[in-house]
Coordinates of C-alpha atoms in Angstrom, one line a residue:
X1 CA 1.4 59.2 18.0
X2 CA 2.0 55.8 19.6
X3 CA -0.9 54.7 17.7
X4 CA 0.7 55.2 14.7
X5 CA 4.1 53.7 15.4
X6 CA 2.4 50.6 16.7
X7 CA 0.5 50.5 13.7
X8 CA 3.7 51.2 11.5
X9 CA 5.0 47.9 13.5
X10 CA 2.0 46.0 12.4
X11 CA 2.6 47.2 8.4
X12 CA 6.0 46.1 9.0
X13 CA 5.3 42.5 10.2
X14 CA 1.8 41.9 8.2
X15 CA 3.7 42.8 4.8
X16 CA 6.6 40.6 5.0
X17 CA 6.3 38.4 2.1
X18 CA 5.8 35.0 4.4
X19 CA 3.0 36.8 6.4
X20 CA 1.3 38.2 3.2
X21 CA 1.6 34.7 1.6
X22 CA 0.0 32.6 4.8
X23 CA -2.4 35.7 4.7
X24 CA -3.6 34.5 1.3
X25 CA -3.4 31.1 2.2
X26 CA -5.6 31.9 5.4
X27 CA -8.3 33.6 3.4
X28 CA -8.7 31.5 0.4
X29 CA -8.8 28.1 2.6
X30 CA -11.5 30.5 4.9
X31 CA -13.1 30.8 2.1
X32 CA -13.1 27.4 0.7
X33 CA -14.4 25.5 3.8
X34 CA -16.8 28.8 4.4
X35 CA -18.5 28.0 0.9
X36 CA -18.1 23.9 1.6
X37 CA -21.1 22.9 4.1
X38 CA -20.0 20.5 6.9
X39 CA -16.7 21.9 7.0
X40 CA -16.2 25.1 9.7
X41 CA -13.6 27.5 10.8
X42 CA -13.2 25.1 14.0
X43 CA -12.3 22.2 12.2
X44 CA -10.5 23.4 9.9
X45 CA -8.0 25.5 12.6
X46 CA -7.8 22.1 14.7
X47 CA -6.6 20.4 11.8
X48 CA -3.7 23.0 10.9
X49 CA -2.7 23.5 14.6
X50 CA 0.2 21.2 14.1
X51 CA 1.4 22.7 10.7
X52 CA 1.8 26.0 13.0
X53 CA 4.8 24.7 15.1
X54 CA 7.1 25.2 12.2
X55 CA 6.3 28.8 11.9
X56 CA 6.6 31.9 13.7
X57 CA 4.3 33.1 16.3
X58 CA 2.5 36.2 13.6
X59 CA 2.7 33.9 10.9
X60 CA 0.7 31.0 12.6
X61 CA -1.8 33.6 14.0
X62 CA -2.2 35.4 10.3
X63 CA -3.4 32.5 8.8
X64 CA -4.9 31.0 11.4
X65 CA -7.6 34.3 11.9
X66 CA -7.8 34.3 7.8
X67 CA -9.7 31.0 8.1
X68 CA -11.8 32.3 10.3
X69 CA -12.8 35.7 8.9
X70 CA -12.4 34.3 5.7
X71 CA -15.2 31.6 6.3
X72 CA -17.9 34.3 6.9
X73 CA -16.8 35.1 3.5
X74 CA -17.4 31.8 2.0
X75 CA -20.7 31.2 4.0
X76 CA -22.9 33.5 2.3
X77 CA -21.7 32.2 -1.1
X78 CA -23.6 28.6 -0.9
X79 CA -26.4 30.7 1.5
X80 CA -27.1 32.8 -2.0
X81 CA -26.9 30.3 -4.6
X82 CA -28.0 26.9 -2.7
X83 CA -30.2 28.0 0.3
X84 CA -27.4 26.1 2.2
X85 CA -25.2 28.3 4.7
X86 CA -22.2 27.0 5.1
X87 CA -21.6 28.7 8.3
X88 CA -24.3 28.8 11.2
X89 CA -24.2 33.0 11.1
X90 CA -25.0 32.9 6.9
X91 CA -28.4 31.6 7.9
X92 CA -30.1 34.9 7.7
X93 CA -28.3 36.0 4.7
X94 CA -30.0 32.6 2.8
X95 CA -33.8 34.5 3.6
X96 CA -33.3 37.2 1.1
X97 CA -30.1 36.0 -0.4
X98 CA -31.5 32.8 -1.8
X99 CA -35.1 34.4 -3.0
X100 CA -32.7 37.3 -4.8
X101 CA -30.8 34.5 -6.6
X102 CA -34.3 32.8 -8.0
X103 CA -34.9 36.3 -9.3
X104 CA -31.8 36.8 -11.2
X105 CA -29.9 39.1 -9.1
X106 CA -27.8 36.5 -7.7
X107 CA -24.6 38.6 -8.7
X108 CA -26.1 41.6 -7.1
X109 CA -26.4 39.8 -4.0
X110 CA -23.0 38.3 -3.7
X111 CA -21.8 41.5 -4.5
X112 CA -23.6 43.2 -1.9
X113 CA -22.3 40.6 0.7
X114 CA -18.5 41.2 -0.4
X115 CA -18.5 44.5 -0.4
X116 CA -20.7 44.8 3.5
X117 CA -18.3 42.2 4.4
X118 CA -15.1 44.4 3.7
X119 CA -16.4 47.6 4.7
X120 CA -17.5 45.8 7.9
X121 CA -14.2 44.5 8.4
X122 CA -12.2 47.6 7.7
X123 CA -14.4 49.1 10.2
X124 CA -14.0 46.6 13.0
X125 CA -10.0 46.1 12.7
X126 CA -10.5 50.0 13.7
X127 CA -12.1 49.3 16.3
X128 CA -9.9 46.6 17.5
X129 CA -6.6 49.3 17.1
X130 CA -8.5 51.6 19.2
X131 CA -10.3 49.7 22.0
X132 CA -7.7 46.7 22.5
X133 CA -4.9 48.4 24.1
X134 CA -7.4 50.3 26.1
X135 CA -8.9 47.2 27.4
X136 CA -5.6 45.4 28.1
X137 CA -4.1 48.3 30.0
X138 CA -7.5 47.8 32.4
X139 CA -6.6 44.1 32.5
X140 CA -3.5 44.5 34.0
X141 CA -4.9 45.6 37.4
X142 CA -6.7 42.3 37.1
X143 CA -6.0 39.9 39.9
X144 CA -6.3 36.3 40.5
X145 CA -10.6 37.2 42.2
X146 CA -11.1 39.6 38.7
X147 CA -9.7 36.8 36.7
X148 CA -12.1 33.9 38.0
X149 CA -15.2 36.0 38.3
X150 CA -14.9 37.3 34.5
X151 CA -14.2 33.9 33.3
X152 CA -17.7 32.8 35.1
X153 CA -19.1 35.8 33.1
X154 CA -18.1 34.7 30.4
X155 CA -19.1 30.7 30.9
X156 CA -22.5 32.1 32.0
X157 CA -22.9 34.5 28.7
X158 CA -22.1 31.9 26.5
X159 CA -24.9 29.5 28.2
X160 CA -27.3 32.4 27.5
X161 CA -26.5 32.8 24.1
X162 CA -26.0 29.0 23.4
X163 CA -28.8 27.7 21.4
X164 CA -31.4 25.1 22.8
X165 CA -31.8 24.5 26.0
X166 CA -30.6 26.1 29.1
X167 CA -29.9 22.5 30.9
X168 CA -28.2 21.3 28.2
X169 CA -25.7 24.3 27.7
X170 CA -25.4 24.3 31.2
X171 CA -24.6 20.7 31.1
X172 CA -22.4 20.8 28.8
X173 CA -20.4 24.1 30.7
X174 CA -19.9 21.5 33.8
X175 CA -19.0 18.7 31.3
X176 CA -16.4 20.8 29.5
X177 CA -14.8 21.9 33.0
X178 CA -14.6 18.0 34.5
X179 CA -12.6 17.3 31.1
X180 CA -10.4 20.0 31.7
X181 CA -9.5 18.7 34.8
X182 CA -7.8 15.5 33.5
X183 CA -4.4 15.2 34.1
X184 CA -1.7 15.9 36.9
X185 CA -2.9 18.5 39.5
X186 CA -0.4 22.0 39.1
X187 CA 0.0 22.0 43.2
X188 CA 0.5 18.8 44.4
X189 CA 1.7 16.6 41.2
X190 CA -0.9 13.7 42.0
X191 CA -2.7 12.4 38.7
X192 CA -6.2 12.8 38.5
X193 CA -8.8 11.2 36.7
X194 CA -6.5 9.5 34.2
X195 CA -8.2 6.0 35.0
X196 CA -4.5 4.4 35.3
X197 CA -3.2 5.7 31.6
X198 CA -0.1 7.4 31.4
X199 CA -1.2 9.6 28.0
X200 CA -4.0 10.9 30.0
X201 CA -0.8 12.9 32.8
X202 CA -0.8 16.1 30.6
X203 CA -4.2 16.0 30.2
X204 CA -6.6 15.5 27.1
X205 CA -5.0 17.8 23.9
X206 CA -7.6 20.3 22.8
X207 CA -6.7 19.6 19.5
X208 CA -7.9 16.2 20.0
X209 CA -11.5 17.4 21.7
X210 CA -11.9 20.0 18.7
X211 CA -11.3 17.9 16.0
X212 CA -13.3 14.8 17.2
X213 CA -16.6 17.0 18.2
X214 CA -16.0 19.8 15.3
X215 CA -14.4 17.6 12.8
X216 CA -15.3 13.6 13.1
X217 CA -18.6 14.3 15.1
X218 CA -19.7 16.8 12.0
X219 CA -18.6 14.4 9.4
X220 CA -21.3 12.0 11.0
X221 CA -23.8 14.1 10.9
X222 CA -23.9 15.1 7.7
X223 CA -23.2 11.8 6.3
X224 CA -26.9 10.7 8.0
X225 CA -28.6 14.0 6.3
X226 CA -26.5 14.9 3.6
X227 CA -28.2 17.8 1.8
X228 CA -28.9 17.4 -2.4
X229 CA -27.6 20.8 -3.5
X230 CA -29.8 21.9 -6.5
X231 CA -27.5 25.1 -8.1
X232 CA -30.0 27.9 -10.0
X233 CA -27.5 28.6 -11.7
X234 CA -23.7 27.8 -12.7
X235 CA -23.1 30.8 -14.4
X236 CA -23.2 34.2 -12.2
X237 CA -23.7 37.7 -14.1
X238 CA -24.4 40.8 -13.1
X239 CA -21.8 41.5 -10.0
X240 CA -22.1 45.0 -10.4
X241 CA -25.0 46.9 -8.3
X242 CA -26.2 49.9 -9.5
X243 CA -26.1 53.5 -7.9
X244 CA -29.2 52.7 -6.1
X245 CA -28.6 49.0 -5.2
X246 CA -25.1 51.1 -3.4
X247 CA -27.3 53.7 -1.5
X248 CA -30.0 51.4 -0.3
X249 CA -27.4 49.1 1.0
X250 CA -25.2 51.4 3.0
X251 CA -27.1 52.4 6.3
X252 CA -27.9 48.8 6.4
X253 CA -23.9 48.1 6.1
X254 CA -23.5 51.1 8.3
X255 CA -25.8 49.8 11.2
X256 CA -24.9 45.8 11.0
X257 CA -21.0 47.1 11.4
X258 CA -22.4 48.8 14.6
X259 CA -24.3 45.8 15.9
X260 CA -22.0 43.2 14.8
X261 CA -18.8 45.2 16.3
X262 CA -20.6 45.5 20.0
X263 CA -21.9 41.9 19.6
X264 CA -19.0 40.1 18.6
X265 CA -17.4 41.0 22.2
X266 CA -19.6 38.8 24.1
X267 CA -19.3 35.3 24.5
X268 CA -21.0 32.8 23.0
X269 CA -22.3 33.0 19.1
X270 CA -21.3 36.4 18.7
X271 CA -21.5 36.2 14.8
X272 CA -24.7 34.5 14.3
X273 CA -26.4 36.0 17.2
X274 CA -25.1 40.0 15.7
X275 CA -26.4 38.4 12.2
X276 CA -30.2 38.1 13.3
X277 CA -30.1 41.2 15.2
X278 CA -28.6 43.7 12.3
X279 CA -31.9 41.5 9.9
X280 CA -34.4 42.3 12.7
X281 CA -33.6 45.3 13.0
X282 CA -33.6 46.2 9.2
X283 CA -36.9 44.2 8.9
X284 CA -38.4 46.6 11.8
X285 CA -36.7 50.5 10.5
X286 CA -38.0 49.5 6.8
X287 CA -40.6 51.2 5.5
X288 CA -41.8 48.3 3.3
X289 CA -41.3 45.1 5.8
X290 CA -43.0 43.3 4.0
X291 CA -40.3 42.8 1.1
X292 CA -38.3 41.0 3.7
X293 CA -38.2 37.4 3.2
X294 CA -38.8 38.0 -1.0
X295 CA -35.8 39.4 -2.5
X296 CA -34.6 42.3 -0.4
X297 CA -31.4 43.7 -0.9
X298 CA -31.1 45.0 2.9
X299 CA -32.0 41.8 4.2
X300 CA -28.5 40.6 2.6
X301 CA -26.5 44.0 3.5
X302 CA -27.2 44.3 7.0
X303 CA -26.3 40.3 8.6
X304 CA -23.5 40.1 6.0
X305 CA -21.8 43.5 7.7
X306 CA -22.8 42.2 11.4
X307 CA -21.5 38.5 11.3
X308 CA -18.0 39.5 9.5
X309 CA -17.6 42.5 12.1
X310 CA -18.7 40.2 15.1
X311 CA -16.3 37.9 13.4
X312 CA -13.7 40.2 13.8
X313 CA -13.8 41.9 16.8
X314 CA -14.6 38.6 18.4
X315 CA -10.7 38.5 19.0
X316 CA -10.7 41.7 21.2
X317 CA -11.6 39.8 24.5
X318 CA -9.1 36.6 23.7
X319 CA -6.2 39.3 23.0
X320 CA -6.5 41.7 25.7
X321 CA -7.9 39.6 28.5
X322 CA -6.9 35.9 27.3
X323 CA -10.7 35.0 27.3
X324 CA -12.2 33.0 24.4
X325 CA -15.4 34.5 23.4
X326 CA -16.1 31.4 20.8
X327 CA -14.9 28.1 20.1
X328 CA -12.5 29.4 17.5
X329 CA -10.9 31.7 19.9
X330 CA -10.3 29.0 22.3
X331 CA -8.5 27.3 19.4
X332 CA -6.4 31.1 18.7
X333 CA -5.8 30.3 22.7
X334 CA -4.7 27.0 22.1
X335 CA -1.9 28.1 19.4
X336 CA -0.7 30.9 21.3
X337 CA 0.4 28.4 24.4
X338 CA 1.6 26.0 21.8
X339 CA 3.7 28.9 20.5
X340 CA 4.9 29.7 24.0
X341 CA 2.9 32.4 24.7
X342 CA 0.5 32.9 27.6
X343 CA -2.4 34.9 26.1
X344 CA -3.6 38.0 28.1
X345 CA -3.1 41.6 28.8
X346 CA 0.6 41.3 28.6
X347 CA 0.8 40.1 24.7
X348 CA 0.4 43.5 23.7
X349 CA 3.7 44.6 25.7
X350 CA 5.5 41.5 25.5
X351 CA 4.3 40.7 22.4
X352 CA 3.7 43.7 20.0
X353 CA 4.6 42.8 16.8
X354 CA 2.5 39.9 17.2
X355 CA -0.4 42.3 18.4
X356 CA -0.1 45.0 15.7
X357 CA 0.9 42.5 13.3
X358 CA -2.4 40.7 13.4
X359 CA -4.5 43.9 13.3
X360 CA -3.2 45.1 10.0
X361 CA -2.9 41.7 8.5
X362 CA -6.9 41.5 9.2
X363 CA -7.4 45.0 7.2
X364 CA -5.0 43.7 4.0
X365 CA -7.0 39.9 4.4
X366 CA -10.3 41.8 4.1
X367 CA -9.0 43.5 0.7
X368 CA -7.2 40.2 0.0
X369 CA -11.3 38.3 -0.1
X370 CA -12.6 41.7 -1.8
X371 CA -10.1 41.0 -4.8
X372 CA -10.9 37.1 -4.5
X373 CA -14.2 36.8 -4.1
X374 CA -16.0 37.7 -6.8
X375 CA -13.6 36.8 -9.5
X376 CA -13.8 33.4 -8.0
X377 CA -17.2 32.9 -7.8
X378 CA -17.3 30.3 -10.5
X379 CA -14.6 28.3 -8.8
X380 CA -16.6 28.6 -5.7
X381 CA -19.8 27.4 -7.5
X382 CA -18.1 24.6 -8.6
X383 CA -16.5 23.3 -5.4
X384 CA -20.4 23.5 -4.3
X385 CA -21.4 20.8 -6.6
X386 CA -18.9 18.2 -4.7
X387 CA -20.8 15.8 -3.1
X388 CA -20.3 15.5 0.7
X389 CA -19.6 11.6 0.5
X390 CA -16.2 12.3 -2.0
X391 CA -14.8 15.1 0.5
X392 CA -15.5 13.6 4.1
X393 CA -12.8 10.8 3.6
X394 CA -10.2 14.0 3.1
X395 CA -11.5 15.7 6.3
X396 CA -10.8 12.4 8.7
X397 CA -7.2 11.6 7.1
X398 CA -6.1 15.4 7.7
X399 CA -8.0 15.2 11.0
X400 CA -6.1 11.6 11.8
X401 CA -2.7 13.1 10.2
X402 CA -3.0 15.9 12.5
X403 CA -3.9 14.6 15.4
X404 CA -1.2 12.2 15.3
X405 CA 1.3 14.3 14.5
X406 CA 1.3 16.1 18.1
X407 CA 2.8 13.5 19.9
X408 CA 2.9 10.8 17.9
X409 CA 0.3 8.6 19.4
X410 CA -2.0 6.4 18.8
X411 CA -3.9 7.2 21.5
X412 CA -5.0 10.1 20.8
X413 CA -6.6 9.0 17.7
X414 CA -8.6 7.0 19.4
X415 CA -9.8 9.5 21.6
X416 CA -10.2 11.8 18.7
X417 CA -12.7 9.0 17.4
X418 CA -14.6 8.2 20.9
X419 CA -15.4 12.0 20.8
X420 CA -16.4 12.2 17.7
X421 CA -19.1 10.1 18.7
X422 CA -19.7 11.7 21.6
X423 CA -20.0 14.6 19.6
X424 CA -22.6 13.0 17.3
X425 CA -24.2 11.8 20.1
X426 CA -24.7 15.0 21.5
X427 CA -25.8 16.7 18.6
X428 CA -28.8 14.0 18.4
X429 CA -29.7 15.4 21.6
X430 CA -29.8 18.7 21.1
X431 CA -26.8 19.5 23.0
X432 CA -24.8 22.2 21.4
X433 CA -20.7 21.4 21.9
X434 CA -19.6 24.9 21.6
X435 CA -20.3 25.4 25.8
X436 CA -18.2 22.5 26.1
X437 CA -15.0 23.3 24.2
X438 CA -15.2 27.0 25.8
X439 CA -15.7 25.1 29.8
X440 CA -13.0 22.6 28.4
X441 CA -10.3 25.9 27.8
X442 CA -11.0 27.7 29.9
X443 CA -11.5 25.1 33.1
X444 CA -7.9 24.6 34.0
X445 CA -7.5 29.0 34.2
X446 CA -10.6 28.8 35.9
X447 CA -9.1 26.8 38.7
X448 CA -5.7 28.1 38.7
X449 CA -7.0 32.1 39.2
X450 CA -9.8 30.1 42.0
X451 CA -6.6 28.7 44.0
X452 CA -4.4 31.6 43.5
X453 CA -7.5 33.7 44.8
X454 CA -8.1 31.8 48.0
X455 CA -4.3 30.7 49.0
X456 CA -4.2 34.9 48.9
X457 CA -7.0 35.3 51.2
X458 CA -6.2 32.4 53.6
X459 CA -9.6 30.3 52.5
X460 CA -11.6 33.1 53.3
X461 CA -14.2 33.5 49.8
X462 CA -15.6 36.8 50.9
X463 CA -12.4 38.0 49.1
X464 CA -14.1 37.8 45.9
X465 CA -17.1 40.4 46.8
X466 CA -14.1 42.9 48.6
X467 CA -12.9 43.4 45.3
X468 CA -15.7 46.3 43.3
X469 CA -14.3 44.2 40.0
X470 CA -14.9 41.1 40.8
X471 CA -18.0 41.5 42.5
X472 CA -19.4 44.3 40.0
X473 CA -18.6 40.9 37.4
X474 CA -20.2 38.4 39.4
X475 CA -22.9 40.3 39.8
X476 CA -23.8 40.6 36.5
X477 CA -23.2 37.2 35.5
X478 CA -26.1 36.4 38.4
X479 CA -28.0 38.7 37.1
X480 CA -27.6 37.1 33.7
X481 CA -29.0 34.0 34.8
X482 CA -31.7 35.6 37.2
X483 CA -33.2 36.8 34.1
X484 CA -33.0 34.3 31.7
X485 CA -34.7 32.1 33.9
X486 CA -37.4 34.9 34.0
X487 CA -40.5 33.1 31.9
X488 CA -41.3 36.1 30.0
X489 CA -37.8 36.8 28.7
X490 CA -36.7 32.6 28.5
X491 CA -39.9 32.2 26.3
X492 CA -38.8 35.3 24.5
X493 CA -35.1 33.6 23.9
X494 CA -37.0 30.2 23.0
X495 CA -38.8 31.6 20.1
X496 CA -35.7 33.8 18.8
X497 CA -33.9 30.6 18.4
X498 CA -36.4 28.8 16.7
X499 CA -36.3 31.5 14.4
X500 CA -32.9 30.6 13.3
X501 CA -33.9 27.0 13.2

């Protein structure tokens, strides 16, 4: 019963007419960046952080997560027609997707990845109602020990599942936490590491770091390799599948929800790594494997279903335990504190129209990109067609507007700009910046919770192996990196990834 009066709370705030319209407005931009390669959910959400502060709390966060489940949407549009994913977990859909479009069936497979996508979805804001409250009522016996030794889980997953290598993600872990550190120490009010600037006393904005290695450090890249789109087509038929197409495509759906919805809990690339599980796993039940790769329709079903239910129930862990488990999420972080809300177990008391609210506007924005999807597939086929070099001067004035808009500095433009090109430079050394955006959010928690920990045990660090939760978490996070570091299994985790290269 209190199920369903929290969830009549949610219908009541997610179909107010604001919160329906920024709900729209959340999808169809999700969309539209999704299906625009170069632009990501990341960079677009740094960009509109500032247009939040002049709206409420559940309107911010209903737009804001449209963009984000909305661009898995819009990633498997160019991944079908052009070969080119516009978002890192459409990858897999472009093996089968693409080679079904040279066939003629590229309707069939857009089709297929709507409709996996929303069935996905529906399924995993279920499981979001169900588990979420559950999770966050644990959470609250959480002390300061439980709080630092998950958040080193959760660093340490996320440099397992970051692609490349271990040093670098690593590297960029520690790199992430040092930044975080900037500003005036919460104890003692000295400054620290601000180099004798005042702008630097509150610290660097996040807003800034996203947008410079996410936004400006993207835009560089892909101005040095920018991609000749060659369409098929311009002219999509066929969106219907057949009877058939519907029954071989639904245990795929079916187990991709399942992998995607466990998968997008962890840390780390939860919807591309769910994405090239659900396709090995469809590639290895199939009785014909060997269609894989060629045209198959399961190949499409299954990563489609995975990455927008990873997508999805990705927000679980930054809800109920204030723990980002992907860039994005760090950025969902970011606008709750801006919004005056400290994220964690006690949103969904303090906070429950907020909570609730957000659930159900994810199941009406997965109907929402079901109705706009395929109608506007030939809008979205001509927004492909735009060439990268007419859109990228857009990208760095919103990015510029934006960043200057927080506190009205100069400054921080620049600094947006000096990490852009740290961000580039990165990138051409195979460092992956997700680690660091994660290490730079969740550093200053990380400390606080460390401090809190040991001023409560009078310096003594055994404290955090007295606790069974915090040393059952710590455990497990050395156990992690025990046996990644294990030949057999690192070479194992080496090829996987250059699998998705």
């Amino acid at each position: 019963m209190e199920l369903i009066s929290n969830l009549g709370l949610g219908f009541a705030t997610a179909f107010s007419f604001w919160n329906l319209a920024y709900c729209l407005i959340g999808v169809f931009l999700g969309t539209a960046i999704g299906v625009l390669p170069g632009l990501g959910p990341v960079a677009t959400i740094a960009m509109l952080l500032p247009v939040t502060f002049g709206l409420s709390p559940e309107t911010a966060m209903i737009m804001l997560a449209g963009i984000f489940y909305g661009a898995q949407y819009g990633g498997s549009t160019t991944a079908i027609l052009v070969n080119l994913p516009g978002e890192s977990s459409s990858v897999v859909t472009a093996l089968d997707g693409y080679q079904m479009a040279r066939q003629g069936h590229a309707g069939k497979a857009l089709a297929t990845a709507a409709i996996g996508s929303f069935i996905a979805g529906t399924i995993a804001t279920v499981v979001i109602a169900f588990i979420a409250p559950a999770l966050s009522n644990i959470a609250l016996a959480f002390g300061p020990r439980e709080y630092f030794s998950l958040m080193v889980l959760g660093l340490v997953a996320s440099v397992v599942l970051a692609s490349g290598s271990l040093l670098h993600a690593i590297g960029m872990i520690v790199l992430g936490l040092l930044l975080g550190l900037i500003g005036t120490d919460v104890n003692s009010g000295t400054l620290r590491y601000t180099f004798g600037r005042f702008e630097l006393a509150d610290g660097i904005s996040f807003v800034v770091v996203a947008m410079g290695m996410f936004g400006i450090g993207e835009i560089l890249v892909n101005l040095e390799n920018e991609t000749t789109r060659t369409m098929l087509s311009r002219k999509v038929e066929g969106l219907m599948p057949t009877r058939a197409d519907l029954r071989r495509i639904m245990a795929p759906v079916a187990r991709g929800t399942t992998i995607g919805s466990v998968l997008g809990i962890l840390p780390g690339g939860g919807a591309m790594l769910a994405s090239f599980a659900a396709y090995a796993l469809e590639k290895k039940v199939s009785r014909q494997p060997e269609r894989f790769g060629h045209g198959a329709i399961e190949g499409v079903a299954g990563p489609e279903s995975a990455n927008n239910a990873a997508a999805q129930t990705s927000f679980i862990p930054m809800l109920t335990l204030g723990i980002p488990s992907n860039p994005t999420m760090a950025l969902m972080i970011g606008a709750l504190i801006m919004q005056g809300i400290q994220p964690g177990p006690s949103v969904i008391s303090e906070q429950p129209a907020l909570f609730w609210g957000l659930i159900v506007s994810m199941w009406i924005g997965n109907v929402m990109l079901l109705v706009l999807n395929l109608p506007l597939i030939g809008l979205w086929v001509r927004m492909i067609g735009i060439p990268y070099h007419f859109l990228y001067p857009c990208i760095v004035f919103f990015c510029v507007i934006g960043v200057f808009s927080i506190n009205n500095a100069t400054f921080d433009i620049w600094l947006m700009a000096l990490f852009g090109v740290a961000g580039y430079v990165l990138r051409k050394l195979d460092c992956e910046p997700a680690p660091l955006l994660l290490g730079f959010v969740l550093g200053p928690m990380l400390e606080e919770h460390l401090r809190r920990a040991m001023l409560i045990s009078k310096g003594d660090p055994t404290g955090f192996f007295t606790s069974p939760i915090s040393a059952g978490l710590l455990f497990v996070a050395a156990a992690l990196l025990i046996s990644i570091l294990l030949p057999a299994i690192r070479n194992k985790r080496e090829e996987a990834f250059q699998e998705e290269e």
